[in-house]
Coordinates of C-alpha atoms in Angstrom, one line a residue:
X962 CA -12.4 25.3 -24.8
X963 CA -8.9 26.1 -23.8
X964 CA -8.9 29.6 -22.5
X965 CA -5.5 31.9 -23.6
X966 CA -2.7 31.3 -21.3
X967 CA -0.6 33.9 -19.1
X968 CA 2.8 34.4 -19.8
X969 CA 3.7 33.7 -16.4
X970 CA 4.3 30.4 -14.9
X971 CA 1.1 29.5 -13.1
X972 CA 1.1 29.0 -9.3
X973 CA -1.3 26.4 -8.7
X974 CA -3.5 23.4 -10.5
X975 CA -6.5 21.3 -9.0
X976 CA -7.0 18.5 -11.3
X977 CA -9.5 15.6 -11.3
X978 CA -7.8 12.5 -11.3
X979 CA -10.4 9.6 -13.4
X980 CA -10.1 10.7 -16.8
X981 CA -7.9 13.3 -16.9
X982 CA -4.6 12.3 -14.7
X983 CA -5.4 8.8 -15.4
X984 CA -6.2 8.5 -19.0
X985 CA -9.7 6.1 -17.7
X986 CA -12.6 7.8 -16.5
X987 CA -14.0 5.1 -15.2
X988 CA -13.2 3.8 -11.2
X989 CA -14.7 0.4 -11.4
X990 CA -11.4 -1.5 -11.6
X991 CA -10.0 -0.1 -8.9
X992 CA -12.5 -0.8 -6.5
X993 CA -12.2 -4.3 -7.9
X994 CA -8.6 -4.6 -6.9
X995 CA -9.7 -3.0 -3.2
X996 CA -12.4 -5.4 -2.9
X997 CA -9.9 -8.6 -4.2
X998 CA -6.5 -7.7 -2.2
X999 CA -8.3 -6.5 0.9
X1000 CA -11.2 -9.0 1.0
X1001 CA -10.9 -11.7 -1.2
X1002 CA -12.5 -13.6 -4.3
X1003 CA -16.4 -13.7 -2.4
X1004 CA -16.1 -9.7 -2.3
X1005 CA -14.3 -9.4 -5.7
X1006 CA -17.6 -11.6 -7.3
X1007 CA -20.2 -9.7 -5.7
X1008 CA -19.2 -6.6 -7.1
X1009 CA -18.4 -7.8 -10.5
X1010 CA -22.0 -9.5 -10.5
X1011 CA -23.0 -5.9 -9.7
X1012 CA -21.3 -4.7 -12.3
X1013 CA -24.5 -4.2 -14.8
X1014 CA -26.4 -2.3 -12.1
X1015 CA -23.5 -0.1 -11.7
X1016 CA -23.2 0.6 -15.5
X1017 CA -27.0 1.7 -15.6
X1018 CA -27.2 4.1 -12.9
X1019 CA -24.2 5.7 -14.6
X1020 CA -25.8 5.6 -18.1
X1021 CA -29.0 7.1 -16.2
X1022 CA -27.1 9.5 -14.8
X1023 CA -26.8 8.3 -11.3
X1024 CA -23.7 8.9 -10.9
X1025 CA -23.5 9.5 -7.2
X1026 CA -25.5 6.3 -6.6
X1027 CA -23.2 4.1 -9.1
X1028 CA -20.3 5.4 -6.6
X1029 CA -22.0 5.0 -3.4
X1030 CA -22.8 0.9 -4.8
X1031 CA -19.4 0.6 -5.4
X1032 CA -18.1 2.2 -2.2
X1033 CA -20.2 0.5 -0.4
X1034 CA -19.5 -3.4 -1.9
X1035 CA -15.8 -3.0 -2.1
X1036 CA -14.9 -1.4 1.2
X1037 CA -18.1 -2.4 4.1
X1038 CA -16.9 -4.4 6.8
X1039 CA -13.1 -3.9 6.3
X1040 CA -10.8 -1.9 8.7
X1041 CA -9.0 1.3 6.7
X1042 CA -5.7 -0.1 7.6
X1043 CA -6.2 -2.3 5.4
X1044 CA -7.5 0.1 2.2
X1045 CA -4.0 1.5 3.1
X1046 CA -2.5 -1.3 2.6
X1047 CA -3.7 -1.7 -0.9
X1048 CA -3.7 1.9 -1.7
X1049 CA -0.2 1.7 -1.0
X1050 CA 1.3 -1.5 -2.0
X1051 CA -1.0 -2.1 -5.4
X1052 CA -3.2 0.2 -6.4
X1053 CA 0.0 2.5 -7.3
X1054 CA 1.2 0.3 -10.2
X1055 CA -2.3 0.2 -11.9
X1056 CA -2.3 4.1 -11.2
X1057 CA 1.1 4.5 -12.6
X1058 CA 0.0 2.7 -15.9
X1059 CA -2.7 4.9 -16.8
X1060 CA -1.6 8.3 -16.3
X1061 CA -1.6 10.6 -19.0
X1062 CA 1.8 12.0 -19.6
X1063 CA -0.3 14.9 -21.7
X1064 CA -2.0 15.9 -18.5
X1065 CA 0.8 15.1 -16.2
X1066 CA 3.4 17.7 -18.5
X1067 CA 0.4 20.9 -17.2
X1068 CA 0.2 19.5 -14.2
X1069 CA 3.6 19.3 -12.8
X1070 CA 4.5 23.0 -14.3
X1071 CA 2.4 24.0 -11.5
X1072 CA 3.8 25.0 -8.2
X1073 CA 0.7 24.0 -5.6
X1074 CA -1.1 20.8 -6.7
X1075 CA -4.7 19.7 -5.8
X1076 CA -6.1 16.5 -7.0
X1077 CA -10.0 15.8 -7.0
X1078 CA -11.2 11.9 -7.0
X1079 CA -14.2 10.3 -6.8
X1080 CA -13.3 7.6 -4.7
X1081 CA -12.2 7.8 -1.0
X1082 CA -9.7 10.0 -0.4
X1083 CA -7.4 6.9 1.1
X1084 CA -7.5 5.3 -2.0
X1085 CA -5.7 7.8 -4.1
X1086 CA -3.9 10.2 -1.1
X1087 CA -0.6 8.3 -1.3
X1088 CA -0.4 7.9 -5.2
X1089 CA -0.7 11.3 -6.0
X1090 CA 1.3 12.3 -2.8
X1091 CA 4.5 10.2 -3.3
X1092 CA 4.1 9.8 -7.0
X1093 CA 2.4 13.2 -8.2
X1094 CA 3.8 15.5 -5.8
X1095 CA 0.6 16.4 -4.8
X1096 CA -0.2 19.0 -1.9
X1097 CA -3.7 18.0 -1.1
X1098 CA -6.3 15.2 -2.4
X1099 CA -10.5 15.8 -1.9
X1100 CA -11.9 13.0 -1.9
X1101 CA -14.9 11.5 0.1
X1102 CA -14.5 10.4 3.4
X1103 CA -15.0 6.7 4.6
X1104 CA -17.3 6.4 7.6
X1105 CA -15.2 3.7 10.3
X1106 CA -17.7 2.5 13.0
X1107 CA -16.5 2.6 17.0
X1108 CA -15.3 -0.7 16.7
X1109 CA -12.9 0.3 13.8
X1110 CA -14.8 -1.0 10.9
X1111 CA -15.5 0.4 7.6
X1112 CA -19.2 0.8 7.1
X1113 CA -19.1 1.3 3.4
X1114 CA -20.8 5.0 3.8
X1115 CA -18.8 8.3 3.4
X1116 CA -19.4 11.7 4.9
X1117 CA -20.5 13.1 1.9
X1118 CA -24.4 13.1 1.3
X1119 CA -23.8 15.6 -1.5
X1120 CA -20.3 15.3 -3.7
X1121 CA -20.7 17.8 -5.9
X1122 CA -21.0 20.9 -2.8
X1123 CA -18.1 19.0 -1.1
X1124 CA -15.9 19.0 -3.6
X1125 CA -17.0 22.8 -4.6
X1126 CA -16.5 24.1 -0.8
X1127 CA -13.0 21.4 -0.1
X1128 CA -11.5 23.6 -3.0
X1129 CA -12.6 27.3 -2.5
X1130 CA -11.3 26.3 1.3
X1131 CA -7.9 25.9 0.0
X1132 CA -8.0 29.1 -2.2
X1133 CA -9.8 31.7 0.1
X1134 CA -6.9 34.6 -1.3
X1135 CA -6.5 33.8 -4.7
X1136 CA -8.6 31.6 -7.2
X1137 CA -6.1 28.5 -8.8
X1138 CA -5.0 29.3 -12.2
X1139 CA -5.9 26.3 -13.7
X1140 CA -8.4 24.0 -13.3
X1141 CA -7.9 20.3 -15.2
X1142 CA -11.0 17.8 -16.3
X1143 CA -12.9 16.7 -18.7
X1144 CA -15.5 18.5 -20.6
X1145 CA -19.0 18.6 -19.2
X1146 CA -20.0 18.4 -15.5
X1147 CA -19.4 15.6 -13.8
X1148 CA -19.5 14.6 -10.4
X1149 CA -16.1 16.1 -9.5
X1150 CA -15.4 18.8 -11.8
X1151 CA -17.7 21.4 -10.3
X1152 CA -14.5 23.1 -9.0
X1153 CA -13.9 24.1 -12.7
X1154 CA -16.0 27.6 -11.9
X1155 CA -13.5 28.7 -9.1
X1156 CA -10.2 28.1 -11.9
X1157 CA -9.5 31.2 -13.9
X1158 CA -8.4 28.8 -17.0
X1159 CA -10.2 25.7 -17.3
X1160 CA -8.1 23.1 -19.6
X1161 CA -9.9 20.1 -20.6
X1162 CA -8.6 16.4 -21.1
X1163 CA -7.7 14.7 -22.7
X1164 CA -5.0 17.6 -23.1
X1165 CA -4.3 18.7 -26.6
X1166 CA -0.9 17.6 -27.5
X1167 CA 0.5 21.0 -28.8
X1168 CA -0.6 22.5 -25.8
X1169 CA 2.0 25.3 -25.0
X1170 CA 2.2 24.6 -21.2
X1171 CA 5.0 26.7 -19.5
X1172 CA 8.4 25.8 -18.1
X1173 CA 9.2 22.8 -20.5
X1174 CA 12.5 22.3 -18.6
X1175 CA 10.7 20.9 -15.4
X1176 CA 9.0 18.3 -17.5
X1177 CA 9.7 15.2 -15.8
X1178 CA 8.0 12.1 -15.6
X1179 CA 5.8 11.2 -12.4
X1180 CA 8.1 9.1 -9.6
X1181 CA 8.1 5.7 -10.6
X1182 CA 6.6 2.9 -9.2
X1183 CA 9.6 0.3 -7.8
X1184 CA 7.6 -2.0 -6.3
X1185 CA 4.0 -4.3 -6.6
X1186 CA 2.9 -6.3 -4.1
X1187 CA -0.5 -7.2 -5.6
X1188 CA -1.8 -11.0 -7.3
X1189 CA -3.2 -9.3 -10.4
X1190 CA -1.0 -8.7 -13.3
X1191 CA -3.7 -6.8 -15.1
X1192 CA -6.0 -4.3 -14.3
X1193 CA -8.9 -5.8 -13.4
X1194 CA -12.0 -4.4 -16.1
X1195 CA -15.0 -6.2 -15.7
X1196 CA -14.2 -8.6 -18.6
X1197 CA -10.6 -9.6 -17.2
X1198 CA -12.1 -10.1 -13.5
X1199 CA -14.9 -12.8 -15.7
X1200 CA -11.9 -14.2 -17.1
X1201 CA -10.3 -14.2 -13.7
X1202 CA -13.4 -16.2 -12.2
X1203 CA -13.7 -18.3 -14.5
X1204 CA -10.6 -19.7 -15.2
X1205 CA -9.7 -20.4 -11.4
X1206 CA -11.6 -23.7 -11.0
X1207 CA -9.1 -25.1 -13.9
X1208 CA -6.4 -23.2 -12.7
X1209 CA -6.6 -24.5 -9.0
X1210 CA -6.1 -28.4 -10.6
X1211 CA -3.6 -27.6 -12.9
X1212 CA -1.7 -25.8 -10.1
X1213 CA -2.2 -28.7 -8.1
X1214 CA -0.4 -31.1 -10.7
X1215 CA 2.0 -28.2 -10.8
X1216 CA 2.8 -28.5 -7.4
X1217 CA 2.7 -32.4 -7.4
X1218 CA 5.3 -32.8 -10.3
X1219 CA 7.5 -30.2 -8.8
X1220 CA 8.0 -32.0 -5.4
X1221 CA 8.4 -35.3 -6.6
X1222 CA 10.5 -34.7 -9.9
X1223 CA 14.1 -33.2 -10.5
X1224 CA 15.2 -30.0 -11.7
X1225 CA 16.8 -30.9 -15.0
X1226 CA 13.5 -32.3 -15.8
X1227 CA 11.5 -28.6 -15.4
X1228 CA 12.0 -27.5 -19.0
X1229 CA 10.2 -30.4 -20.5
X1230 CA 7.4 -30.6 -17.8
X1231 CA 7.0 -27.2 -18.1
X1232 CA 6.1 -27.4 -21.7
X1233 CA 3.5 -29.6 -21.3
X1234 CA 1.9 -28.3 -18.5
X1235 CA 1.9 -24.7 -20.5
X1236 CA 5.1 -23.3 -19.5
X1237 CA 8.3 -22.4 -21.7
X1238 CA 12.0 -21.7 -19.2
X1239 CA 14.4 -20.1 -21.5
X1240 CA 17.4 -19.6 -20.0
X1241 CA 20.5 -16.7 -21.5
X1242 CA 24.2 -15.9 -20.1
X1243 CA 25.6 -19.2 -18.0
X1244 CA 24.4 -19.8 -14.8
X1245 CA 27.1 -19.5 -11.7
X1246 CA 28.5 -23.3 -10.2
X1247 CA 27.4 -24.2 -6.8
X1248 CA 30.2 -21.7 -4.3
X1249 CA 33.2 -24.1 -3.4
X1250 CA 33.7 -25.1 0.3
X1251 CA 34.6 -22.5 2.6
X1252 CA 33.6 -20.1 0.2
X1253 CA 30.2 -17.3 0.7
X1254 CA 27.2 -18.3 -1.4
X1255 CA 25.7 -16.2 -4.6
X1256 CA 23.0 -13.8 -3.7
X1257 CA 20.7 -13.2 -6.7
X1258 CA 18.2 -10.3 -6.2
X1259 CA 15.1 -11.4 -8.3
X1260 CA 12.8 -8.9 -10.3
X1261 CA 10.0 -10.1 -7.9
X1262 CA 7.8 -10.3 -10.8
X1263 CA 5.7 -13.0 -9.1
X1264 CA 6.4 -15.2 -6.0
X1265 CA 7.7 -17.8 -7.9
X1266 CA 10.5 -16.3 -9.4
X1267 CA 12.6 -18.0 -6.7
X1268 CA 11.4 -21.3 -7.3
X1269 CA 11.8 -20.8 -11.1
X1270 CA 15.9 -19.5 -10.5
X1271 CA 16.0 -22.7 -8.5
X1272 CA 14.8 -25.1 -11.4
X1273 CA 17.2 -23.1 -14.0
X1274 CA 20.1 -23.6 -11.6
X1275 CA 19.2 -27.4 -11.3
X1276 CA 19.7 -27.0 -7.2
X1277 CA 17.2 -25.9 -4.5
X1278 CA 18.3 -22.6 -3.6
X1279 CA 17.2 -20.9 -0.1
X1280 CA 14.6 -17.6 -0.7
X1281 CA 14.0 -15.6 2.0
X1282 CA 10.0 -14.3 3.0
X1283 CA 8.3 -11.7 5.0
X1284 CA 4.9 -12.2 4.5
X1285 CA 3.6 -15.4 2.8
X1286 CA 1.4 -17.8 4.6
X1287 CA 2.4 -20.8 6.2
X1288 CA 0.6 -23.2 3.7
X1289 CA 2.7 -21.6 0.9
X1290 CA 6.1 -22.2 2.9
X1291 CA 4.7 -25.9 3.4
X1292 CA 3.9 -26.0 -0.7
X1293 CA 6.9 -24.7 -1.5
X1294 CA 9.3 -26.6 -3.6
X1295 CA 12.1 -25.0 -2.3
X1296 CA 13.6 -23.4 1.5
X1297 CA 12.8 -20.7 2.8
X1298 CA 13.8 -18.4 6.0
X1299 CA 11.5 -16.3 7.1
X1300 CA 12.6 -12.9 8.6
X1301 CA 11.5 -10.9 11.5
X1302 CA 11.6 -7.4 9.6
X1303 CA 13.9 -6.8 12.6
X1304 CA 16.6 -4.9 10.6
X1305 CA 19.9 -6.2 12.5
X1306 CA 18.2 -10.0 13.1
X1307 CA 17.3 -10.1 9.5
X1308 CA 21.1 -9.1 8.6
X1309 CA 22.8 -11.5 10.7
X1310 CA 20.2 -14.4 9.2
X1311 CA 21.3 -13.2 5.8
X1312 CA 24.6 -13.4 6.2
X1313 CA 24.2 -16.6 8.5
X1314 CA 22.6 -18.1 5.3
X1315 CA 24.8 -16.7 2.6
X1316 CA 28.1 -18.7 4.6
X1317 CA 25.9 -22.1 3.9
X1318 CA 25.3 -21.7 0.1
X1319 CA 23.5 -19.3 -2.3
X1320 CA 20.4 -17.1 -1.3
X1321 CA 17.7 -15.5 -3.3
X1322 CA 15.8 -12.5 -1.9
X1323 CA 13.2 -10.3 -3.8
X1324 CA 13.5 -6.8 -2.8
X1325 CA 10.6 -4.5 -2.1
X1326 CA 12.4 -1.0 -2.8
X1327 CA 14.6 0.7 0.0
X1328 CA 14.3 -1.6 2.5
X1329 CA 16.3 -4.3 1.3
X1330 CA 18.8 -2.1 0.1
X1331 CA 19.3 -0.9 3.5
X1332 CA 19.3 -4.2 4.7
X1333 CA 22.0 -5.7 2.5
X1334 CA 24.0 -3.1 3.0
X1335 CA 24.4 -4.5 7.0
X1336 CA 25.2 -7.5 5.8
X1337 CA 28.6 -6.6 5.2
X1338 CA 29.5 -9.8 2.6
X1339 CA 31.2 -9.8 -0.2
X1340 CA 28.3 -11.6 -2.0
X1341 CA 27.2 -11.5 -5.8
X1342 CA 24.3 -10.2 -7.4
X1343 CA 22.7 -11.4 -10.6

């Protein structure tokens, strides 16, 4: 029930985030991806094996438990700089994909902001900071050990009376004016009886929310660092598993027939290994003598998107790194020159490099941009 709405633009929204912000209600996948970019594949099985247990306590109405199993599996024994890392450089993109513009068109006429999660705070706090303007997240609290270890516990023994006295904290003078989740109590939405106008998700699509002109879509996501493509629901992460043992031999041939074979012959390799190169436009020549390389600035849609420019040029072409392992420089098919993420010594090695021959760099948002810009070359950009 949507109660009748003030004429006045409303001051502040708390808003649960699964299943009403994001269009899926359920958290799963997103512990999946913690567990996989912060741990690895051991962690990422384990909880998808628990996966049916998981299901059951929610169908039973164990809801608590369910996200105390999952909390626990995905995040014991890790250090919360890490979660950070994930909550920051992939979880955002997944995020990003699910919200509901419906929800997000209410939720951004408001002036203050609350969001409400399930999962640990750090998990969602810089999403719906840099991305939904957020003023505060409630969320539980991980438990880190004295040695600076996660040890899979939160604060929280009951969820439900956190949540409920988090958000009456943040409201002692006035109750918020609208209160955002789904219909039916649920193990976040308990904050519903301190809103004066409850709104329920998903949100009707004629909904007269107020001050239309600020509608604007949530800040976009410029940049995924993650190895999944796809969001990781228990039948995609079986896929996932399953198709590795192949994948690991055919990568190996991969590898094998790219070190040993030329470029012009990638587009018929590539075909029957599974792979199609189509190339449009007309690629740039090798630069002439004396004369400053190409840089091309790649989508960074995977980490081979260098090696692939490489193979449609038909000439190894230098990428620059920050963070792969050693046994991928070793692999690769192509140079690379690792930087320092010193800002000057990374410019000069740039430039350095681009007075050799061409260069390929993926950028990851601002700080390239910053970073190019001290270059102070008259490279190109493709």
């Amino acid at each position: 029930m949507v109660m009748e709405e003030a004429r006045a633009t409303p001051d502040s929204v708390v808003s649960e985030f699964e299943g009403t912000i994001l269009r899926n209600e359920d958290p799963f996948s997103y512990f999946m991806l913690v567990a996989f970019e912060a741990s690895g594949l051991i962690r990422f099985a384990a909880l998808l094996f628990l996966w049916s247990v998981i299901t059951l306590l929610d169908v039973f109405s164990y809801k608590n438990a369910a996200l105390k199993l999952m909390t626990f599996v995905a995040t014991v024994g890790l250090r919360e700089p890490e979660i950070q890392s994930v909550a920051r450089a992939v979880l955002p993109k997944f995020y990003m994909d699910d919200v509901s513009i419906d929800t997000w068109k209410v939720y951004s006429s408001c002036k203050k902001k609350v969001v409400v999660t399930r999962m640990p705070r750090v998990m969602v706090e810089m999403f719906a900071k840099e991305h939904l303007k957020a003023d505060e997240v409630i969320g539980s609290e991980l438990i880190v050990n004295r040695f600076g270890f996660v040890t899979g516990l939160t604060r929280e023994s009951d969820i439900d009376q956190s949540v409920l006295s988090r958000v009456a904290d943040l409201f002692v003078d006035r109750k918020p004016q609208i209160g955002l989740a789904r219909p039916g109590k649920t193990i976040s939405t308990t904050f519903l009886s301190l809103c004066e106008e409850h709104i329920h998700a998903p949100v009707p699509e004629n909904y007269n929310h107020r001050n239309k002109h600020l509608e604007l879509r949530p800040l976009p996501v410029i940049f995924h660092d993650g190895r999944l493509v796809k969001r990781p629901t228990p039948p995609t992460s079986l896929l996932i598993l399953t198709w590795i043992p192949l994948g690991i031999i055919l990568a190996a041939i991969r590898i094998f027939l790219g070190s040993v074979l030329p470029f012009w012959t990638t587009p018929y390799v590539s075909k029957i290994l599974g792979g199609q190169v189509i190339v449009k436009g007309k690629p740039p020549q090798p630069p002439a003598a004396g004369n400053s390389g190409v840089l091309f600035v790649c989508t960074h849609r995977t980490l081979m998107d260098p090696v692939v420019l490489s193979y449609v040029l038909e000439r190894s072409i230098p990428a620059v790194t920050y963070s792969i392992s050693r046994l991928t420089e070793i692999l690769s098919p192509i140079p690379t020159v690792r930087l320092t993420r010193v800002r000057d010594v990374d410019a000069a090695k740039i430039k350095q490099q681009l007075s050799k021959g061409d260069l390929v760099v993926c950028p990851e948002g601002v700080k390239y941009t910053a970073l190019l810009s001290e270059t102070k070359t008259s490279a190109s950009y493709s």
